[in-house]
XYZ file of C-alpha atoms in Angstrom:
418
model
C -0.045 -0.060 0.038
C 1.361 3.534 -1.078
C 0.881 5.571 1.883
C 0.726 8.657 -0.245
C -2.310 7.392 -1.796
C -4.206 6.287 1.219
C -6.021 8.219 4.102
C -4.629 7.716 7.592
C -7.534 5.286 8.412
C -6.889 3.215 5.219
C -3.403 3.000 6.412
C -4.615 1.921 9.928
C -7.039 -0.545 8.566
C -4.419 -2.421 6.403
C -2.159 -2.232 9.798
C -5.051 -3.988 11.713
C -5.149 -7.194 9.208
C -1.820 -8.446 10.852
C -2.096 -11.782 12.471
C -2.068 -11.480 16.184
C 0.719 -13.844 17.923
C -0.107 -16.130 20.616
C 2.185 -14.336 23.060
C 0.273 -11.037 22.367
C -2.988 -13.062 22.927
C -1.780 -14.256 26.293
C -0.781 -10.753 27.540
C -4.307 -9.596 26.287
C -5.790 -12.156 28.713
C -4.273 -10.379 31.692
C -5.794 -7.042 30.404
C -9.068 -8.795 30.180
C -8.825 -10.052 33.644
C -7.778 -6.552 34.795
C -11.102 -5.235 33.166
C -12.941 -7.884 34.790
C -11.611 -6.843 38.092
C -12.455 -2.943 37.573
C -16.000 -4.000 36.638
C -16.426 -6.318 39.362
C -15.215 -3.752 41.853
C -17.680 -1.225 40.872
C -20.747 -3.288 40.861
C -22.076 -1.693 44.027
C -21.522 1.786 42.725
C -24.336 4.262 42.062
C -23.882 4.137 38.465
C -24.231 0.229 38.602
C -27.396 0.609 40.613
C -28.985 2.689 37.816
C -27.861 0.161 35.190
C -29.556 -2.597 37.261
C -32.670 -0.746 37.205
C -32.798 -0.159 33.368
C -34.782 -2.849 31.561
C -33.360 -4.359 28.225
C -29.613 -3.692 29.066
C -27.548 -6.845 28.318
C -24.719 -7.786 30.755
C -21.935 -6.619 28.474
C -23.678 -3.089 27.886
C -23.745 -2.708 31.857
C -20.214 -3.672 32.138
C -19.170 -0.932 29.472
C -20.266 1.632 31.936
C -18.080 0.167 35.080
C -14.815 -0.240 33.585
C -13.270 3.239 34.766
C -15.709 4.012 37.892
C -12.541 3.082 40.324
C -9.725 4.631 38.482
C -8.058 1.472 38.089
C -8.365 0.668 34.244
C -5.397 0.335 32.195
C -3.710 3.449 30.382
C -1.424 4.336 27.626
C 0.779 7.082 28.306
C 1.506 8.744 25.175
C -1.805 8.436 24.101
C -3.004 9.592 27.459
C -5.948 7.212 27.465
C -7.566 4.032 28.959
C -8.095 1.359 26.188
C -9.467 -1.750 28.075
C -12.811 -0.266 29.382
C -13.881 0.561 25.708
C -11.992 -2.286 23.538
C -13.204 -5.207 25.949
C -16.910 -4.680 25.949
C -16.688 -3.768 21.984
C -15.175 -7.064 21.243
C -16.999 -9.327 23.738
C -20.605 -7.478 23.222
C -20.755 -8.530 19.359
C -23.254 -11.375 19.446
C -25.604 -13.331 17.223
C -25.461 -16.542 15.520
C -23.086 -15.363 12.532
C -20.396 -14.526 15.327
C -17.841 -17.022 16.559
C -18.256 -17.599 20.195
C -14.292 -18.345 20.520
C -12.499 -16.379 23.054
C -9.368 -16.170 20.930
C -11.216 -14.402 18.281
C -12.519 -11.853 20.832
C -8.962 -11.601 22.272
C -7.671 -10.657 18.676
C -10.455 -8.257 18.363
C -9.689 -6.357 21.707
C -5.866 -6.187 20.588
C -7.058 -4.560 17.133
C -9.250 -2.214 19.293
C -6.177 -1.338 21.426
C -4.058 -0.642 18.390
C -6.519 1.604 16.589
C -7.590 3.639 19.851
C -3.853 4.118 20.900
C -2.515 5.046 17.275
C -5.211 7.680 16.815
C -5.029 8.935 20.514
C -1.198 9.237 20.166
C -1.513 11.729 17.273
C -3.996 14.054 19.310
C -2.052 17.039 20.641
C -1.860 19.113 23.746
C -4.775 21.348 22.450
C -6.898 18.282 21.988
C -6.292 16.943 25.388
C -6.860 20.323 27.077
C -10.533 19.966 26.092
C -11.231 16.693 24.931
C -11.371 13.226 26.717
C -9.018 11.278 24.780
C -10.426 7.949 25.885
C -13.749 9.163 24.552
C -12.544 11.036 21.110
C -10.290 7.961 20.199
C -12.519 5.129 21.984
C -14.923 5.088 19.184
C -12.172 4.326 16.745
C -10.996 1.512 18.870
C -14.587 0.133 19.634
C -15.303 0.040 15.642
C -11.799 -1.796 15.121
C -12.759 -4.133 17.685
C -16.254 -4.988 16.543
C -15.190 -4.989 12.847
C -12.506 -7.598 13.764
C -14.938 -9.762 15.489
C -17.722 -9.501 12.702
C -15.124 -10.521 10.234
C -14.700 -7.146 8.351
C -12.548 -6.739 5.366
C -10.336 -3.636 4.753
C -13.227 -1.517 3.157
C -15.605 -2.348 5.916
C -13.221 -1.538 8.412
C -12.423 1.914 7.008
C -16.192 2.414 6.621
C -16.719 1.616 10.228
C -13.623 3.737 11.410
C -14.879 6.706 9.236
C -18.197 6.416 10.700
C -17.268 6.353 14.195
C -14.833 9.061 13.900
C -17.284 11.437 12.205
C -19.366 11.578 15.663
C -16.403 11.530 18.057
C -16.516 13.539 20.985
C -16.211 13.989 24.948
C -15.655 16.984 26.847
C -13.463 17.454 30.037
C -16.221 19.521 31.399
C -17.402 16.821 33.412
C -14.175 16.700 35.474
C -15.647 20.050 37.060
C -18.856 18.705 38.222
C -20.130 15.730 40.302
C -21.432 13.986 37.482
C -21.344 10.493 35.509
C -20.511 11.909 32.247
C -17.111 10.074 32.144
C -18.973 6.601 32.406
C -21.215 7.816 29.652
C -18.242 8.719 27.464
C -16.859 5.088 27.563
C -20.368 3.512 27.222
C -21.198 5.980 24.160
C -17.963 5.237 22.602
C -18.481 1.481 22.760
C -21.914 1.718 21.318
C -20.905 4.079 18.534
C -18.065 2.108 17.585
C -19.857 -1.278 17.614
C -22.933 0.382 15.679
C -20.466 1.753 13.001
C -18.980 -1.553 12.674
C -22.342 -3.536 12.088
C -23.641 -0.591 9.732
C -20.168 -0.976 7.853
C -20.845 -4.683 7.370
C -24.275 -3.744 5.855
C -22.613 -1.564 3.262
C -23.056 1.724 4.769
C -19.780 3.977 4.152
C -17.948 6.572 5.917
C -15.480 9.358 5.430
C -11.995 8.103 4.487
C -10.296 11.369 5.462
C -12.133 11.592 8.902
C -8.999 12.496 10.706
C -6.801 14.746 8.411
C -9.570 15.931 6.005
C -10.108 19.861 5.744
C -13.142 19.627 8.246
C -12.096 16.355 9.985
C -11.259 15.687 13.750
C -7.441 17.206 13.424
C -8.787 20.239 12.045
C -11.663 20.691 14.534
C -9.884 19.645 17.838
C -5.755 19.756 17.219
C -3.124 22.562 16.735
C -0.459 20.390 15.684
C -1.318 16.721 15.395
C 1.231 14.147 15.364
C 2.284 11.624 12.539
C 0.778 8.197 12.545
C 3.157 5.464 14.048
C 2.289 2.199 12.788
C 4.211 -0.056 15.064
C 5.712 -3.510 14.094
C 4.839 -4.985 17.602
C 1.003 -4.889 18.793
C 0.768 -1.541 21.071
C -1.223 -3.490 23.823
C 2.120 -4.275 25.112
C 2.907 -0.529 25.773
C -0.346 -0.241 28.215
C 0.232 0.299 31.816
C -1.638 -1.460 34.656
C -2.787 0.632 37.524
C -1.814 -0.456 40.803
C -3.876 2.248 43.009
C -7.317 3.355 42.726
C -6.791 7.031 41.839
C -6.150 9.121 38.648
C -3.027 7.972 36.832
C -1.703 11.516 37.140
C -1.520 10.896 40.884
C 0.367 7.631 40.717
C 3.972 9.221 40.305
C 3.044 11.059 43.568
C 2.106 7.974 45.390
C 5.128 5.943 43.991
C 7.475 8.676 45.044
C 6.075 8.895 48.733
C 5.983 5.139 48.952
C 9.793 5.338 48.097
C 10.690 8.013 50.472
C 8.532 6.345 53.326
C 10.591 2.959 52.831
C 13.765 4.935 53.493
C 12.059 6.609 56.477
C 12.026 10.123 55.148
C 8.639 10.992 54.703
C 7.115 13.459 57.242
C 5.297 16.694 56.642
C 5.602 19.294 55.661
C 6.095 18.040 52.121
C 6.724 19.109 48.709
C 5.608 17.262 45.491
C 7.065 18.535 42.101
C 5.571 16.899 38.907
C 4.565 17.419 35.511
C 2.190 20.358 34.463
C -0.919 17.962 33.435
C -0.790 16.348 36.867
C -1.401 19.692 38.496
C -4.103 20.699 35.907
C -5.960 17.240 36.777
C -5.045 16.735 40.240
C -4.063 19.645 42.114
C -6.951 19.519 44.730
C -5.996 20.354 48.441
C -9.707 19.929 49.672
C -11.453 16.988 48.112
C -14.987 16.514 49.289
C -16.064 13.451 47.253
C -14.740 10.015 46.617
C -14.029 11.150 42.854
C -12.330 14.121 43.902
C -10.127 12.362 46.189
C -9.099 10.139 43.525
C -8.025 13.162 41.769
C -6.187 14.766 44.357
C -2.330 14.421 44.724
C -2.612 15.640 48.257
C -4.774 13.293 49.146
C -2.707 10.573 47.539
C 0.335 11.783 49.474
C -1.404 11.931 52.877
C -2.702 8.375 52.453
C 0.781 7.124 52.136
C 2.280 9.467 54.963
C -0.423 8.138 57.483
C -1.452 4.671 56.111
C 1.109 3.229 53.583
C 0.165 1.434 50.523
C -3.138 3.035 49.210
C -6.334 0.951 49.491
C -9.793 1.645 47.848
C -11.142 2.529 51.279
C -8.583 5.192 51.575
C -10.717 7.106 49.127
C -14.019 6.802 50.863
C -15.708 9.621 52.786
C -14.349 8.530 56.342
C -10.740 8.628 55.147
C -11.200 12.049 53.412
C -12.334 13.493 56.615
C -9.480 11.719 58.767
C -6.654 12.974 56.347
C -7.442 16.527 56.254
C -4.533 17.611 58.567
C -2.061 15.261 56.399
C -3.348 16.818 53.157
C -2.569 20.323 54.401
C 0.984 19.479 54.896
C 1.382 18.854 51.083
C 2.401 21.521 48.662
C 2.642 20.842 45.086
C 4.425 22.715 42.384
C 5.469 22.194 38.635
C 8.902 20.487 37.692
C 9.726 21.762 34.308
C 12.166 18.800 33.790
C 9.008 16.298 34.554
C 6.791 18.477 32.254
C 9.448 18.257 29.304
C 9.617 14.299 29.881
C 5.878 13.685 29.770
C 3.907 11.892 28.528
C 6.685 9.438 27.571
C 7.409 9.577 31.420
C 5.013 10.128 34.288
C 7.354 11.233 37.113
C 7.525 13.136 40.533
C 10.099 14.341 42.911
C 8.953 14.396 46.645
C 10.923 16.377 49.209
C 10.519 16.457 53.114
C 12.666 17.087 56.114
C 13.649 13.494 56.036
C 14.954 13.365 52.406
C 14.198 13.469 48.618
C 12.983 10.956 46.056
C 13.070 11.227 42.313
C 10.859 9.076 40.239
C 10.852 8.887 36.434
C 8.542 6.106 35.600
C 5.702 4.759 37.665
C 4.857 1.211 38.907
C 2.587 -0.672 36.193
C 4.427 0.985 33.158
C 6.505 -1.268 30.919
C 9.709 0.295 32.324
C 8.369 -1.126 35.890
C 5.688 -3.723 35.068
C 3.413 -4.998 37.112
C 3.863 -8.885 36.745
C 1.463 -11.581 36.037
C 1.137 -12.220 39.822
C 0.399 -8.589 40.475
C -2.197 -8.358 37.946
C -3.932 -11.471 39.459
C -3.714 -10.123 42.997
C -4.922 -6.883 41.815
C -8.158 -8.369 40.282
C -8.723 -10.486 43.485
C -8.621 -7.575 45.544
C -11.093 -5.499 43.083
C -13.537 -8.456 42.861
C -13.210 -8.896 46.899
C -14.165 -5.273 46.885
C -17.261 -5.773 44.922
C -18.547 -8.371 47.138
C -17.435 -11.568 44.892
C -16.810 -14.521 47.067
C -13.616 -16.383 46.695
C -14.906 -19.470 44.676
C -16.536 -17.078 41.975
C -13.157 -15.029 42.143
C -11.127 -18.297 41.221
C -13.586 -19.040 38.510
C -13.226 -15.496 36.830
C -9.395 -15.753 36.883
C -9.629 -19.125 35.485
C -11.930 -17.981 32.730
C -10.124 -14.939 31.873
C -6.634 -16.697 31.563
C -7.506 -20.042 30.234
C -11.142 -19.917 28.978
C -12.104 -20.749 25.536
C -15.599 -19.038 25.034
C -17.028 -15.475 24.919
C -20.042 -16.966 26.316
C -18.352 -17.984 29.664
C -17.362 -14.206 29.969
C -20.623 -12.800 29.235
C -22.409 -15.521 31.621
C -20.039 -14.382 34.380
C -20.882 -10.667 33.852
C -24.713 -11.594 33.751
C -24.400 -13.066 37.243
C -22.283 -10.350 38.401
C -24.506 -7.438 37.325
């Protein structure tokens, strides 16, 4: 394919045709387990209760709302988005007699969803991210790619699906400033839009080939200087980070740096945390009032480590918010220009207190400091237990995610949970 003669999504559609190696599929199962843990952990949330009261909503559609409620969903640094909560429900939710029930096909579909979502999200620039929720704007593309793969789409149908999904891309960050559930709606909307686009493309509906770079395309509307497309030799799911702590990823460098300084015996107030600009834009919140605000508070994250050690989900609940007020007041945050310069390739932080200083370049769960298989399984167990799943059912879920052979085993599991 001559790149000069084809649009960006045509080049991407061709790129997605590659076979998915077994080792990549095996890694994808860990991401599937991670997503299932995030869904299970959120099954008692308010948005889950709303979903359970709505008639005619299937288990995968319900799950599409829950993958990021606890802020523990997987994340890609340079694309600055969370692919798992979109790719998995899109890959698993395509049903019907004409669709193979084999889990390996769904794993391949999810890998392609990750690839499309990351490839497009990584082209967005700072102007885009300042206003647009990358997981939402790139998410429709990822869902369309995953669903198209599961449906057996050819290149032309995949291009149509990507073009249709991209033509209605959206998701504004305004929801960060209000106590609302729009972030979950963004993910569910991306899944529904992408899967619908794939189904219509299979039926013959066409979409704009130049939806990204065209004169009235997504880049023109939302970016100042979009990046070049990168079609990696490997599958980019391997670049995706697992999140060990139940907070915004931008707060994780602060948590990790604080844990390291605490281990050295040097963490005591007052504390100064220096980090990259976006971490402050999203998480400079000294007086959180709600669980969601606490998850987006660097001050609260560091206070947890000072007073309690390793953060647990209960440390972001209302009782902990009240109890840690004095510790939060001892935490100051500033921008570190060197950290801003290294971002988003590196999410770093520098913490200083009377007892010492620690500088952290990469965060736990990133490819440079990976969470291993046992760590992912332990995280999933903790999340499922938080969601009220009993030990036997947790073992069953882990077995299905890591060794199972049918999509219906996953959907049956979600049906019982939700």
